[in-house]
Amino acid sequence: MHGVDSANDTAVVVGVDGSESALRAVRLAAAEATRRHLPLRVVHAFIWPLLRVPVDPVAGNPPGGGLRRQAGKLVEEAVAEARAADPGLRVTGEIVDGEASAVLLGRSPTAATIVLGERGLGGFTALLVGSVAIQVATHADCPVLVARGEEHAGGPVVVGVDGSPASHAAVEYAAAQASARGVRLRAVHAYTHPATRRPGDIQPLVYDEDRLRDEETQVLAGSLAGLAERHPGVPVDAEPVPARPVAALVEASRRSQLVVVGGRGHGEVAGLLLGSVSHRVLHHSACPVAVVRTPDPGSGGIGPAVAG
């Protein structure tokens, strides 16, 4: 353990495993913590004791050996990376025995945000986003930020809007992010009209494209109602887009600093905790992605939102 912050103090939490993807996540997390005036906690999940693997140095081996010492060096390197990004940042590091997803989810009720690399060590090379990132984004009690692609300097924060409760939570988070970054908020509401439906979809006999766009514009306006009062000074571009949601958001990500999606929106399969749109955006976005879940029934909330 490094530093003195309590594990229960609100902080930005970043999971590390020694991969380059994790170091990118550390840099993203350091910037996030700096913007929000919060400490950064570097966490490494140490699974070997659960597998009954010896973790301490073996007698007669060179000094500095043993899996636990290697884990300590890994955490120290990540802490140094964060301090290099912002020398004034309060950074602590800890090694926690357990499986990565379980350890990080255990931190989520008190974390401001959990930051992860898109894929760590041991991930299957065919997976665009690792299983740990997907599991944490699916179940965390706080927003989860995944380091994908690159933050396009000067670009907006983009949020996917569909009028669902998850979408409302995502809009609030995205507006606070745009305010903290001093950039525009681009609210994208993708909708499907007959020209974009797949073969086999039910087609209406007659449709009025102008009326359809007006209806979808009203959905978008309703999702943004009161946003100017809650986040004054954040310029908002509201865009109803006749396209499928994943395609619209991935295209927007090519020019953005951050894409924000709700955990599950309208039209998602009820049994999916992480909706198909957010899941696919995580896999294909050209910039970092934040997943903001609404609380499960009986839970205490989605965790702290962006602090000023």
PDB file of C-alpha atoms in Angstrom:
ATOM      1  CA  MET A   1       0.000   0.000   0.000  1.00  0.00           C
ATOM      2  CA  HIS A   2       1.263   3.462  -0.905  1.00  0.00           C
ATOM      3  CA  GLY A   3      -0.110   6.725   0.469  1.00  0.00           C
ATOM      4  CA  VAL A   4      -2.633   7.406   3.194  1.00  0.00           C
ATOM      5  CA  ASP A   5      -6.034   7.886   1.530  1.00  0.00           C
ATOM      6  CA  SER A   6      -8.740   5.615   2.880  1.00  0.00           C
ATOM      7  CA  ALA A   7     -10.275   3.103   0.464  1.00  0.00           C
ATOM      8  CA  ASN A   8     -13.645   4.638   1.380  1.00  0.00           C
ATOM      9  CA  ASP A   9     -12.690   8.191   0.333  1.00  0.00           C
ATOM     10  CA  THR A  10     -14.213   9.360  -2.937  1.00  0.00           C
ATOM     11  CA  ALA A  11     -11.582   9.124  -5.649  1.00  0.00           C
ATOM     12  CA  VAL A  12     -11.065   8.333  -9.295  1.00  0.00           C
ATOM     13  CA  VAL A  13     -10.052   4.662  -9.390  1.00  0.00           C
ATOM     14  CA  VAL A  14      -7.925   3.159 -12.138  1.00  0.00           C
ATOM     15  CA  GLY A  15      -7.270  -0.543 -12.575  1.00  0.00           C
ATOM     16  CA  VAL A  16      -3.777  -1.568 -13.684  1.00  0.00           C
ATOM     17  CA  ASP A  17      -2.161  -4.834 -14.738  1.00  0.00           C
ATOM     18  CA  GLY A  18       1.156  -3.804 -16.264  1.00  0.00           C
ATOM     19  CA  SER A  19      -0.126  -3.548 -19.836  1.00  0.00           C
ATOM     20  CA  GLU A  20       0.348  -0.540 -22.112  1.00  0.00           C
ATOM     21  CA  SER A  21      -3.440  -0.254 -22.238  1.00  0.00           C
ATOM     22  CA  ALA A  22      -3.475   0.142 -18.461  1.00  0.00           C
ATOM     23  CA  LEU A  23      -0.843   2.884 -18.582  1.00  0.00           C
ATOM     24  CA  ARG A  24      -3.010   4.751 -21.095  1.00  0.00           C
ATOM     25  CA  ALA A  25      -5.854   4.381 -18.630  1.00  0.00           C
ATOM     26  CA  VAL A  26      -3.637   5.819 -15.874  1.00  0.00           C
ATOM     27  CA  ARG A  27      -2.957   8.923 -17.944  1.00  0.00           C
ATOM     28  CA  LEU A  28      -6.654   9.298 -18.729  1.00  0.00           C
ATOM     29  CA  ALA A  29      -7.532   8.789 -15.067  1.00  0.00           C
ATOM     30  CA  ALA A  30      -4.955  11.352 -13.932  1.00  0.00           C
ATOM     31  CA  ALA A  31      -6.486  13.957 -16.245  1.00  0.00           C
ATOM     32  CA  GLU A  32      -9.949  13.059 -14.962  1.00  0.00           C
ATOM     33  CA  ALA A  33      -8.891  13.361 -11.323  1.00  0.00           C
ATOM     34  CA  THR A  34      -7.188  16.692 -12.000  1.00  0.00           C
ATOM     35  CA  ARG A  35     -10.302  18.139 -13.663  1.00  0.00           C
ATOM     36  CA  ARG A  36     -12.484  17.001 -10.794  1.00  0.00           C
ATOM     37  CA  HIS A  37     -10.087  17.991  -7.988  1.00  0.00           C
ATOM     38  CA  LEU A  38     -10.142  14.451  -6.644  1.00  0.00           C
ATOM     39  CA  PRO A  39      -7.412  12.022  -5.583  1.00  0.00           C
ATOM     40  CA  LEU A  40      -6.458   9.137  -7.842  1.00  0.00           C
ATOM     41  CA  ARG A  41      -6.304   5.596  -6.539  1.00  0.00           C
ATOM     42  CA  VAL A  42      -4.293   3.036  -8.532  1.00  0.00           C
ATOM     43  CA  VAL A  43      -5.555  -0.499  -7.893  1.00  0.00           C
ATOM     44  CA  HIS A  44      -3.976  -3.790  -8.915  1.00  0.00           C
ATOM     45  CA  ALA A  45      -6.002  -6.968  -8.398  1.00  0.00           C
ATOM     46  CA  PHE A  46      -3.674  -9.738  -7.242  1.00  0.00           C
ATOM     47  CA  ILE A  47      -5.304 -13.022  -8.156  1.00  0.00           C
ATOM     48  CA  TRP A  48      -2.467 -15.451  -7.393  1.00  0.00           C
ATOM     49  CA  PRO A  49      -3.301 -16.142  -3.716  1.00  0.00           C
ATOM     50  CA  LEU A  50      -6.773 -17.304  -4.805  1.00  0.00           C
ATOM     51  CA  LEU A  51      -5.076 -19.825  -7.081  1.00  0.00           C
ATOM     52  CA  ARG A  52      -2.804 -20.986  -4.235  1.00  0.00           C
ATOM     53  CA  VAL A  53       0.312 -19.917  -6.129  1.00  0.00           C
ATOM     54  CA  PRO A  54       3.351 -19.005  -3.962  1.00  0.00           C
ATOM     55  CA  VAL A  55       3.747 -15.227  -4.118  1.00  0.00           C
ATOM     56  CA  ASP A  56       6.714 -14.517  -1.830  1.00  0.00           C
ATOM     57  CA  PRO A  57      10.407 -14.726  -2.807  1.00  0.00           C
ATOM     58  CA  VAL A  58      11.897 -18.196  -2.855  1.00  0.00           C
ATOM     59  CA  ALA A  59      15.010 -18.752  -0.732  1.00  0.00           C
ATOM     60  CA  GLY A  60      18.158 -18.620  -2.841  1.00  0.00           C
ATOM     61  CA  ASN A  61      16.594 -16.610  -5.670  1.00  0.00           C
ATOM     62  CA  PRO A  62      17.837 -13.096  -6.516  1.00  0.00           C
ATOM     63  CA  PRO A  63      16.509 -10.310  -4.261  1.00  0.00           C
ATOM     64  CA  GLY A  64      13.407  -8.516  -5.454  1.00  0.00           C
ATOM     65  CA  GLY A  65      11.777 -11.688  -6.706  1.00  0.00           C
ATOM     66  CA  GLY A  66       8.336 -13.073  -5.980  1.00  0.00           C
ATOM     67  CA  LEU A  67       5.000 -12.278  -7.554  1.00  0.00           C
ATOM     68  CA  ARG A  68       3.899  -9.873  -4.831  1.00  0.00           C
ATOM     69  CA  ARG A  69       7.050  -7.778  -5.180  1.00  0.00           C
ATOM     70  CA  GLN A  70       6.541  -7.703  -8.934  1.00  0.00           C
ATOM     71  CA  ALA A  71       2.994  -6.494  -8.350  1.00  0.00           C
ATOM     72  CA  GLY A  72       4.339  -3.787  -6.057  1.00  0.00           C
ATOM     73  CA  LYS A  73       6.709  -2.580  -8.778  1.00  0.00           C
ATOM     74  CA  LEU A  74       3.846  -2.557 -11.261  1.00  0.00           C
ATOM     75  CA  VAL A  75       1.783  -0.322  -8.978  1.00  0.00           C
ATOM     76  CA  GLU A  76       4.760   1.963  -8.284  1.00  0.00           C
ATOM     77  CA  GLU A  77       5.303   2.426 -12.026  1.00  0.00           C
ATOM     78  CA  ALA A  78       1.632   3.308 -12.527  1.00  0.00           C
ATOM     79  CA  VAL A  79       1.727   5.794  -9.627  1.00  0.00           C
ATOM     80  CA  ALA A  80       4.856   7.379 -11.140  1.00  0.00           C
ATOM     81  CA  GLU A  81       3.075   7.631 -14.516  1.00  0.00           C
ATOM     82  CA  ALA A  82       0.175   9.465 -12.894  1.00  0.00           C
ATOM     83  CA  ARG A  83       2.468  11.852 -11.021  1.00  0.00           C
ATOM     84  CA  ALA A  84       4.360  12.573 -14.224  1.00  0.00           C
ATOM     85  CA  ALA A  85       1.074  13.586 -15.816  1.00  0.00           C
ATOM     86  CA  ASP A  86       0.282  15.932 -12.903  1.00  0.00           C
ATOM     87  CA  PRO A  87       2.949  16.379 -10.201  1.00  0.00           C
ATOM     88  CA  GLY A  88       0.401  17.997  -7.880  1.00  0.00           C
ATOM     89  CA  LEU A  89      -2.078  15.116  -8.048  1.00  0.00           C
ATOM     90  CA  ARG A  90      -2.762  13.108  -4.898  1.00  0.00           C
ATOM     91  CA  VAL A  91      -2.053   9.523  -5.928  1.00  0.00           C
ATOM     92  CA  THR A  92      -2.123   6.330  -3.911  1.00  0.00           C
ATOM     93  CA  GLY A  93      -1.589   2.738  -4.980  1.00  0.00           C
ATOM     94  CA  GLU A  94      -2.795  -0.535  -3.543  1.00  0.00           C
ATOM     95  CA  ILE A  95      -2.598  -4.248  -4.193  1.00  0.00           C
ATOM     96  CA  VAL A  96      -5.825  -6.082  -3.419  1.00  0.00           C
ATOM     97  CA  ASP A  97      -6.075  -9.864  -3.365  1.00  0.00           C
ATOM     98  CA  GLY A  98      -8.823 -11.014  -5.694  1.00  0.00           C
ATOM     99  CA  GLU A  99     -10.048 -11.266  -9.271  1.00  0.00           C
ATOM    100  CA  ALA A 100      -9.901  -7.992 -11.208  1.00  0.00           C
ATOM    101  CA  SER A 101     -13.608  -7.472 -11.906  1.00  0.00           C
ATOM    102  CA  ALA A 102     -14.615  -8.320  -8.343  1.00  0.00           C
ATOM    103  CA  VAL A 103     -11.964  -6.045  -6.833  1.00  0.00           C
ATOM    104  CA  LEU A 104     -12.941  -3.076  -9.000  1.00  0.00           C
ATOM    105  CA  LEU A 105     -16.660  -3.600  -8.511  1.00  0.00           C
ATOM    106  CA  GLY A 106     -15.996  -3.631  -4.778  1.00  0.00           C
ATOM    107  CA  ARG A 107     -14.558  -0.116  -5.123  1.00  0.00           C
ATOM    108  CA  SER A 108     -17.414   1.180  -7.293  1.00  0.00           C
ATOM    109  CA  PRO A 109     -19.946   2.200  -4.596  1.00  0.00           C
ATOM    110  CA  THR A 110     -17.620   4.928  -3.313  1.00  0.00           C
ATOM    111  CA  ALA A 111     -15.635   5.689  -6.487  1.00  0.00           C
ATOM    112  CA  ALA A 112     -16.330   8.839  -8.496  1.00  0.00           C
ATOM    113  CA  THR A 113     -15.362   6.985 -11.673  1.00  0.00           C
ATOM    114  CA  ILE A 114     -13.543   3.757 -12.508  1.00  0.00           C
ATOM    115  CA  VAL A 115     -11.081   4.019 -15.402  1.00  0.00           C
ATOM    116  CA  LEU A 116      -9.869   0.989 -17.332  1.00  0.00           C
ATOM    117  CA  GLY A 117      -7.826   0.168 -20.386  1.00  0.00           C
ATOM    118  CA  GLU A 118      -9.699  -1.372 -23.277  1.00  0.00           C
ATOM    119  CA  ARG A 119      -7.823  -4.659 -22.938  1.00  0.00           C
ATOM    120  CA  GLY A 120      -5.198  -5.807 -20.484  1.00  0.00           C
ATOM    121  CA  LEU A 121      -2.677  -8.601 -20.221  1.00  0.00           C
ATOM    122  CA  GLY A 122      -4.097 -12.032 -20.883  1.00  0.00           C
ATOM    123  CA  GLY A 123      -6.975 -10.715 -23.015  1.00  0.00           C
ATOM    124  CA  PHE A 124      -7.836 -12.711 -26.108  1.00  0.00           C
ATOM    125  CA  THR A 125      -6.336 -10.892 -29.082  1.00  0.00           C
ATOM    126  CA  ALA A 126      -9.588 -11.192 -31.042  1.00  0.00           C
ATOM    127  CA  LEU A 127     -11.466  -9.166 -28.403  1.00  0.00           C
ATOM    128  CA  LEU A 128     -11.616  -5.440 -29.073  1.00  0.00           C
ATOM    129  CA  VAL A 129     -12.491  -4.727 -25.447  1.00  0.00           C
ATOM    130  CA  GLY A 130     -11.467  -7.047 -22.618  1.00  0.00           C
ATOM    131  CA  SER A 131     -13.842  -8.980 -20.406  1.00  0.00           C
ATOM    132  CA  VAL A 132     -12.859  -7.001 -17.294  1.00  0.00           C
ATOM    133  CA  ALA A 133     -13.839  -3.698 -18.903  1.00  0.00           C
ATOM    134  CA  ILE A 134     -17.160  -5.164 -20.077  1.00  0.00           C
ATOM    135  CA  GLN A 135     -17.971  -6.741 -16.693  1.00  0.00           C
ATOM    136  CA  VAL A 136     -17.134  -3.593 -14.747  1.00  0.00           C
ATOM    137  CA  ALA A 137     -19.063  -1.357 -17.153  1.00  0.00           C
ATOM    138  CA  THR A 138     -22.026  -3.730 -16.844  1.00  0.00           C
ATOM    139  CA  HIS A 139     -22.218  -3.887 -13.058  1.00  0.00           C
ATOM    140  CA  ALA A 140     -20.429  -0.888 -11.506  1.00  0.00           C
ATOM    141  CA  ASP A 141     -22.275   1.508  -9.203  1.00  0.00           C
ATOM    142  CA  CYS A 142     -20.424   4.476 -10.699  1.00  0.00           C
ATOM    143  CA  PRO A 143     -19.590   5.695 -14.205  1.00  0.00           C
ATOM    144  CA  VAL A 144     -16.929   3.641 -15.989  1.00  0.00           C
ATOM    145  CA  LEU A 145     -14.466   5.292 -18.345  1.00  0.00           C
ATOM    146  CA  VAL A 146     -12.684   3.066 -20.884  1.00  0.00           C
ATOM    147  CA  ALA A 147      -9.508   4.302 -22.581  1.00  0.00           C
ATOM    148  CA  ARG A 148     -10.161   3.682 -26.261  1.00  0.00           C
ATOM    149  CA  GLY A 149      -8.848   5.432 -29.362  1.00  0.00           C
ATOM    150  CA  GLU A 150      -7.654   8.967 -28.706  1.00  0.00           C
ATOM    151  CA  GLU A 151      -9.048  12.142 -27.208  1.00  0.00           C
ATOM    152  CA  HIS A 152      -9.417  14.480 -30.160  1.00  0.00           C
ATOM    153  CA  ALA A 153      -8.169  17.854 -28.933  1.00  0.00           C
ATOM    154  CA  GLY A 154     -10.753  20.591 -29.216  1.00  0.00           C
ATOM    155  CA  GLY A 155     -13.505  18.102 -29.982  1.00  0.00           C
ATOM    156  CA  PRO A 156     -16.814  17.995 -28.126  1.00  0.00           C
ATOM    157  CA  VAL A 157     -18.169  15.593 -25.550  1.00  0.00           C
ATOM    158  CA  VAL A 158     -20.787  13.455 -27.329  1.00  0.00           C
ATOM    159  CA  VAL A 159     -23.738  11.836 -25.595  1.00  0.00           C
ATOM    160  CA  GLY A 160     -26.215   9.363 -27.015  1.00  0.00           C
ATOM    161  CA  VAL A 161     -29.821  10.358 -26.293  1.00  0.00           C
ATOM    162  CA  ASP A 162     -32.946   8.202 -26.651  1.00  0.00           C
ATOM    163  CA  GLY A 163     -35.284   9.516 -23.937  1.00  0.00           C
ATOM    164  CA  SER A 164     -34.720   6.582 -21.559  1.00  0.00           C
ATOM    165  CA  PRO A 165     -33.772   6.972 -17.850  1.00  0.00           C
ATOM    166  CA  ALA A 166     -30.266   5.721 -18.694  1.00  0.00           C
ATOM    167  CA  SER A 167     -30.050   8.390 -21.363  1.00  0.00           C
ATOM    168  CA  HIS A 168     -31.031  11.139 -18.890  1.00  0.00           C
ATOM    169  CA  ALA A 169     -28.259  10.036 -16.514  1.00  0.00           C
ATOM    170  CA  ALA A 170     -25.786   9.994 -19.398  1.00  0.00           C
ATOM    171  CA  VAL A 171     -26.799  13.527 -20.440  1.00  0.00           C
ATOM    172  CA  GLU A 172     -26.143  14.886 -16.936  1.00  0.00           C
ATOM    173  CA  TYR A 173     -22.747  13.207 -16.772  1.00  0.00           C
ATOM    174  CA  ALA A 174     -21.814  14.362 -20.275  1.00  0.00           C
ATOM    175  CA  ALA A 175     -22.834  17.969 -19.582  1.00  0.00           C
ATOM    176  CA  ALA A 176     -20.701  18.038 -16.441  1.00  0.00           C
ATOM    177  CA  GLN A 177     -17.796  16.564 -18.418  1.00  0.00           C
ATOM    178  CA  ALA A 178     -18.188  19.205 -21.134  1.00  0.00           C
ATOM    179  CA  SER A 179     -18.253  21.929 -18.481  1.00  0.00           C
ATOM    180  CA  ALA A 180     -15.115  20.610 -16.781  1.00  0.00           C
ATOM    181  CA  ARG A 181     -13.291  20.343 -20.119  1.00  0.00           C
ATOM    182  CA  GLY A 182     -14.534  23.712 -21.427  1.00  0.00           C
ATOM    183  CA  VAL A 183     -15.911  22.212 -24.665  1.00  0.00           C
ATOM    184  CA  ARG A 184     -19.240  21.869 -26.442  1.00  0.00           C
ATOM    185  CA  LEU A 185     -21.747  19.126 -25.681  1.00  0.00           C
ATOM    186  CA  ARG A 186     -23.066  17.316 -28.731  1.00  0.00           C
ATOM    187  CA  ALA A 187     -26.293  15.434 -28.027  1.00  0.00           C
ATOM    188  CA  VAL A 188     -26.934  12.815 -30.713  1.00  0.00           C
ATOM    189  CA  HIS A 189     -30.374  11.258 -31.035  1.00  0.00           C
ATOM    190  CA  ALA A 190     -30.279   8.560 -33.689  1.00  0.00           C
ATOM    191  CA  TYR A 191     -33.549   7.302 -35.073  1.00  0.00           C
ATOM    192  CA  THR A 192     -34.507   4.885 -37.802  1.00  0.00           C
ATOM    193  CA  HIS A 193     -36.801   5.743 -40.671  1.00  0.00           C
ATOM    194  CA  PRO A 194     -37.815   3.371 -43.480  1.00  0.00           C
ATOM    195  CA  ALA A 195     -34.840   4.259 -45.654  1.00  0.00           C
ATOM    196  CA  THR A 196     -32.401   2.941 -43.038  1.00  0.00           C
ATOM    197  CA  ARG A 197     -34.234  -0.176 -41.866  1.00  0.00           C
ATOM    198  CA  ARG A 198     -32.868  -3.598 -42.567  1.00  0.00           C
ATOM    199  CA  PRO A 199     -34.457  -5.992 -45.067  1.00  0.00           C
ATOM    200  CA  GLY A 200     -37.234  -7.880 -43.322  1.00  0.00           C
ATOM    201  CA  ASP A 201     -38.161  -5.024 -40.969  1.00  0.00           C
ATOM    202  CA  ILE A 202     -41.807  -3.997 -41.070  1.00  0.00           C
ATOM    203  CA  GLN A 203     -42.179  -1.044 -43.436  1.00  0.00           C
ATOM    204  CA  PRO A 204     -45.015   1.481 -43.096  1.00  0.00           C
ATOM    205  CA  LEU A 205     -47.141   1.994 -46.174  1.00  0.00           C
ATOM    206  CA  VAL A 206     -46.835   5.775 -45.854  1.00  0.00           C
ATOM    207  CA  TYR A 207     -44.601   7.972 -43.761  1.00  0.00           C
ATOM    208  CA  ASP A 208     -44.016  11.680 -43.476  1.00  0.00           C
ATOM    209  CA  GLU A 209     -40.285  12.271 -43.102  1.00  0.00           C
ATOM    210  CA  ASP A 210     -40.702  15.853 -41.860  1.00  0.00           C
ATOM    211  CA  ARG A 211     -43.214  14.764 -39.221  1.00  0.00           C
ATOM    212  CA  LEU A 212     -40.950  11.915 -38.147  1.00  0.00           C
ATOM    213  CA  ARG A 213     -38.027  14.297 -37.723  1.00  0.00           C
ATOM    214  CA  ASP A 214     -40.210  16.727 -35.744  1.00  0.00           C
ATOM    215  CA  GLU A 215     -41.271  13.913 -33.399  1.00  0.00           C
ATOM    216  CA  GLU A 216     -37.697  12.799 -32.863  1.00  0.00           C
ATOM    217  CA  THR A 217     -36.617  16.411 -32.310  1.00  0.00           C
ATOM    218  CA  GLN A 218     -39.199  16.615 -29.519  1.00  0.00           C
ATOM    219  CA  VAL A 219     -37.753  13.473 -27.908  1.00  0.00           C
ATOM    220  CA  LEU A 220     -34.325  15.084 -27.992  1.00  0.00           C
ATOM    221  CA  ALA A 221     -35.607  18.393 -26.611  1.00  0.00           C
ATOM    222  CA  GLY A 222     -37.338  16.585 -23.761  1.00  0.00           C
ATOM    223  CA  SER A 223     -34.122  14.806 -22.820  1.00  0.00           C
ATOM    224  CA  LEU A 224     -32.273  18.137 -22.706  1.00  0.00           C
ATOM    225  CA  ALA A 225     -34.966  20.101 -20.848  1.00  0.00           C
ATOM    226  CA  GLY A 226     -33.493  22.265 -18.081  1.00  0.00           C
ATOM    227  CA  LEU A 227     -29.911  21.441 -19.027  1.00  0.00           C
ATOM    228  CA  ALA A 228     -28.997  25.090 -19.651  1.00  0.00           C
ATOM    229  CA  GLU A 229     -30.090  25.997 -16.116  1.00  0.00           C
ATOM    230  CA  ARG A 230     -28.242  23.073 -14.517  1.00  0.00           C
ATOM    231  CA  HIS A 231     -25.083  23.562 -16.581  1.00  0.00           C
ATOM    232  CA  PRO A 232     -24.939  27.211 -17.626  1.00  0.00           C
ATOM    233  CA  GLY A 233     -22.197  28.110 -20.035  1.00  0.00           C
ATOM    234  CA  VAL A 234     -22.090  24.715 -21.772  1.00  0.00           C
ATOM    235  CA  PRO A 235     -22.889  25.165 -25.490  1.00  0.00           C
ATOM    236  CA  VAL A 236     -25.160  22.347 -26.678  1.00  0.00           C
ATOM    237  CA  ASP A 237     -25.559  21.063 -30.221  1.00  0.00           C
ATOM    238  CA  ALA A 238     -28.716  18.937 -30.418  1.00  0.00           C
ATOM    239  CA  GLU A 239     -28.771  16.637 -33.433  1.00  0.00           C
ATOM    240  CA  PRO A 240     -31.517  14.230 -34.473  1.00  0.00           C
ATOM    241  CA  VAL A 241     -29.737  11.872 -36.888  1.00  0.00           C
ATOM    242  CA  PRO A 242     -31.522   9.452 -39.241  1.00  0.00           C
ATOM    243  CA  ALA A 243     -29.185   6.524 -38.610  1.00  0.00           C
ATOM    244  CA  ARG A 244     -28.707   3.553 -36.345  1.00  0.00           C
ATOM    245  CA  PRO A 245     -27.427   4.573 -32.888  1.00  0.00           C
ATOM    246  CA  VAL A 246     -24.122   2.675 -32.984  1.00  0.00           C
ATOM    247  CA  ALA A 247     -23.225   4.004 -36.437  1.00  0.00           C
ATOM    248  CA  ALA A 248     -24.096   7.589 -35.438  1.00  0.00           C
ATOM    249  CA  LEU A 249     -22.098   7.490 -32.192  1.00  0.00           C
ATOM    250  CA  VAL A 250     -19.060   5.753 -33.672  1.00  0.00           C
ATOM    251  CA  GLU A 251     -18.983   8.300 -36.487  1.00  0.00           C
ATOM    252  CA  ALA A 252     -19.239  11.142 -33.935  1.00  0.00           C
ATOM    253  CA  SER A 253     -16.404   9.590 -31.899  1.00  0.00           C
ATOM    254  CA  ARG A 254     -13.929  10.252 -34.727  1.00  0.00           C
ATOM    255  CA  ARG A 255     -13.917  13.955 -33.861  1.00  0.00           C
ATOM    256  CA  SER A 256     -14.658  13.890 -30.124  1.00  0.00           C
ATOM    257  CA  GLN A 257     -12.883  13.869 -26.771  1.00  0.00           C
ATOM    258  CA  LEU A 258     -15.350  11.524 -25.141  1.00  0.00           C
ATOM    259  CA  VAL A 259     -18.496   9.550 -25.974  1.00  0.00           C
ATOM    260  CA  VAL A 260     -21.000   9.017 -23.152  1.00  0.00           C
ATOM    261  CA  VAL A 261     -23.639   6.290 -23.312  1.00  0.00           C
ATOM    262  CA  GLY A 262     -26.266   5.028 -20.899  1.00  0.00           C
ATOM    263  CA  GLY A 263     -26.014   1.490 -19.643  1.00  0.00           C
ATOM    264  CA  ARG A 264     -29.249   0.480 -21.358  1.00  0.00           C
ATOM    265  CA  GLY A 265     -31.712   2.526 -23.371  1.00  0.00           C
ATOM    266  CA  HIS A 266     -35.043   2.138 -25.134  1.00  0.00           C
ATOM    267  CA  GLY A 267     -35.314  -0.824 -27.421  1.00  0.00           C
ATOM    268  CA  GLU A 268     -32.725  -2.922 -25.575  1.00  0.00           C
ATOM    269  CA  VAL A 269     -33.404  -6.539 -24.687  1.00  0.00           C
ATOM    270  CA  ALA A 270     -34.739  -6.539 -21.123  1.00  0.00           C
ATOM    271  CA  GLY A 271     -32.326  -9.201 -19.924  1.00  0.00           C
ATOM    272  CA  LEU A 272     -29.233  -7.229 -20.939  1.00  0.00           C
ATOM    273  CA  LEU A 273     -27.651  -5.284 -18.078  1.00  0.00           C
ATOM    274  CA  LEU A 274     -25.355  -3.534 -20.542  1.00  0.00           C
ATOM    275  CA  GLY A 275     -27.361  -2.567 -23.598  1.00  0.00           C
ATOM    276  CA  SER A 276     -26.358  -3.626 -27.080  1.00  0.00           C
ATOM    277  CA  VAL A 277     -25.703  -0.024 -28.156  1.00  0.00           C
ATOM    278  CA  SER A 278     -23.344   0.774 -25.278  1.00  0.00           C
ATOM    279  CA  HIS A 279     -21.654  -2.605 -25.670  1.00  0.00           C
ATOM    280  CA  ARG A 280     -20.978  -2.050 -29.377  1.00  0.00           C
ATOM    281  CA  VAL A 281     -19.880   1.560 -28.918  1.00  0.00           C
ATOM    282  CA  LEU A 282     -17.349   0.310 -26.361  1.00  0.00           C
ATOM    283  CA  HIS A 283     -15.960  -2.007 -29.011  1.00  0.00           C
ATOM    284  CA  HIS A 284     -15.801   0.452 -31.898  1.00  0.00           C
ATOM    285  CA  SER A 285     -15.449   4.022 -30.615  1.00  0.00           C
ATOM    286  CA  ALA A 286     -12.499   6.071 -31.873  1.00  0.00           C
ATOM    287  CA  CYS A 287     -12.204   7.936 -28.545  1.00  0.00           C
ATOM    288  CA  PRO A 288     -12.643   7.117 -24.841  1.00  0.00           C
ATOM    289  CA  VAL A 289     -16.111   5.938 -23.793  1.00  0.00           C
ATOM    290  CA  ALA A 290     -17.955   6.539 -20.515  1.00  0.00           C
ATOM    291  CA  VAL A 291     -20.789   4.185 -19.551  1.00  0.00           C
ATOM    292  CA  VAL A 292     -23.276   5.656 -17.081  1.00  0.00           C
ATOM    293  CA  ARG A 293     -25.740   3.196 -15.585  1.00  0.00           C
ATOM    294  CA  THR A 294     -28.982   4.019 -13.836  1.00  0.00           C
ATOM    295  CA  PRO A 295     -29.314   2.384 -10.400  1.00  0.00           C
ATOM    296  CA  ASP A 296     -30.748  -1.093 -10.153  1.00  0.00           C
ATOM    297  CA  PRO A 297     -34.001  -1.325  -8.151  1.00  0.00           C
ATOM    298  CA  GLY A 298     -33.197  -1.082  -4.466  1.00  0.00           C
ATOM    299  CA  SER A 299     -29.653   0.201  -5.019  1.00  0.00           C
ATOM    300  CA  GLY A 300     -28.341   3.411  -3.648  1.00  0.00           C
ATOM    301  CA  GLY A 301     -27.618   5.123  -6.969  1.00  0.00           C
ATOM    302  CA  ILE A 302     -25.085   5.201  -9.759  1.00  0.00           C
ATOM    303  CA  GLY A 303     -22.337   6.719  -7.658  1.00  0.00           C
ATOM    304  CA  PRO A 304     -21.063  10.272  -7.588  1.00  0.00           C
ATOM    305  CA  ALA A 305     -21.412  12.258 -10.790  1.00  0.00           C
ATOM    306  CA  VAL A 306     -18.782  14.613 -12.136  1.00  0.00           C
ATOM    307  CA  ALA A 307     -17.680  17.093  -9.527  1.00  0.00           C
ATOM    308  CA  GLY A 308     -16.759  20.595 -10.450  1.00  0.00           C
TER     309      GLY A 308
END
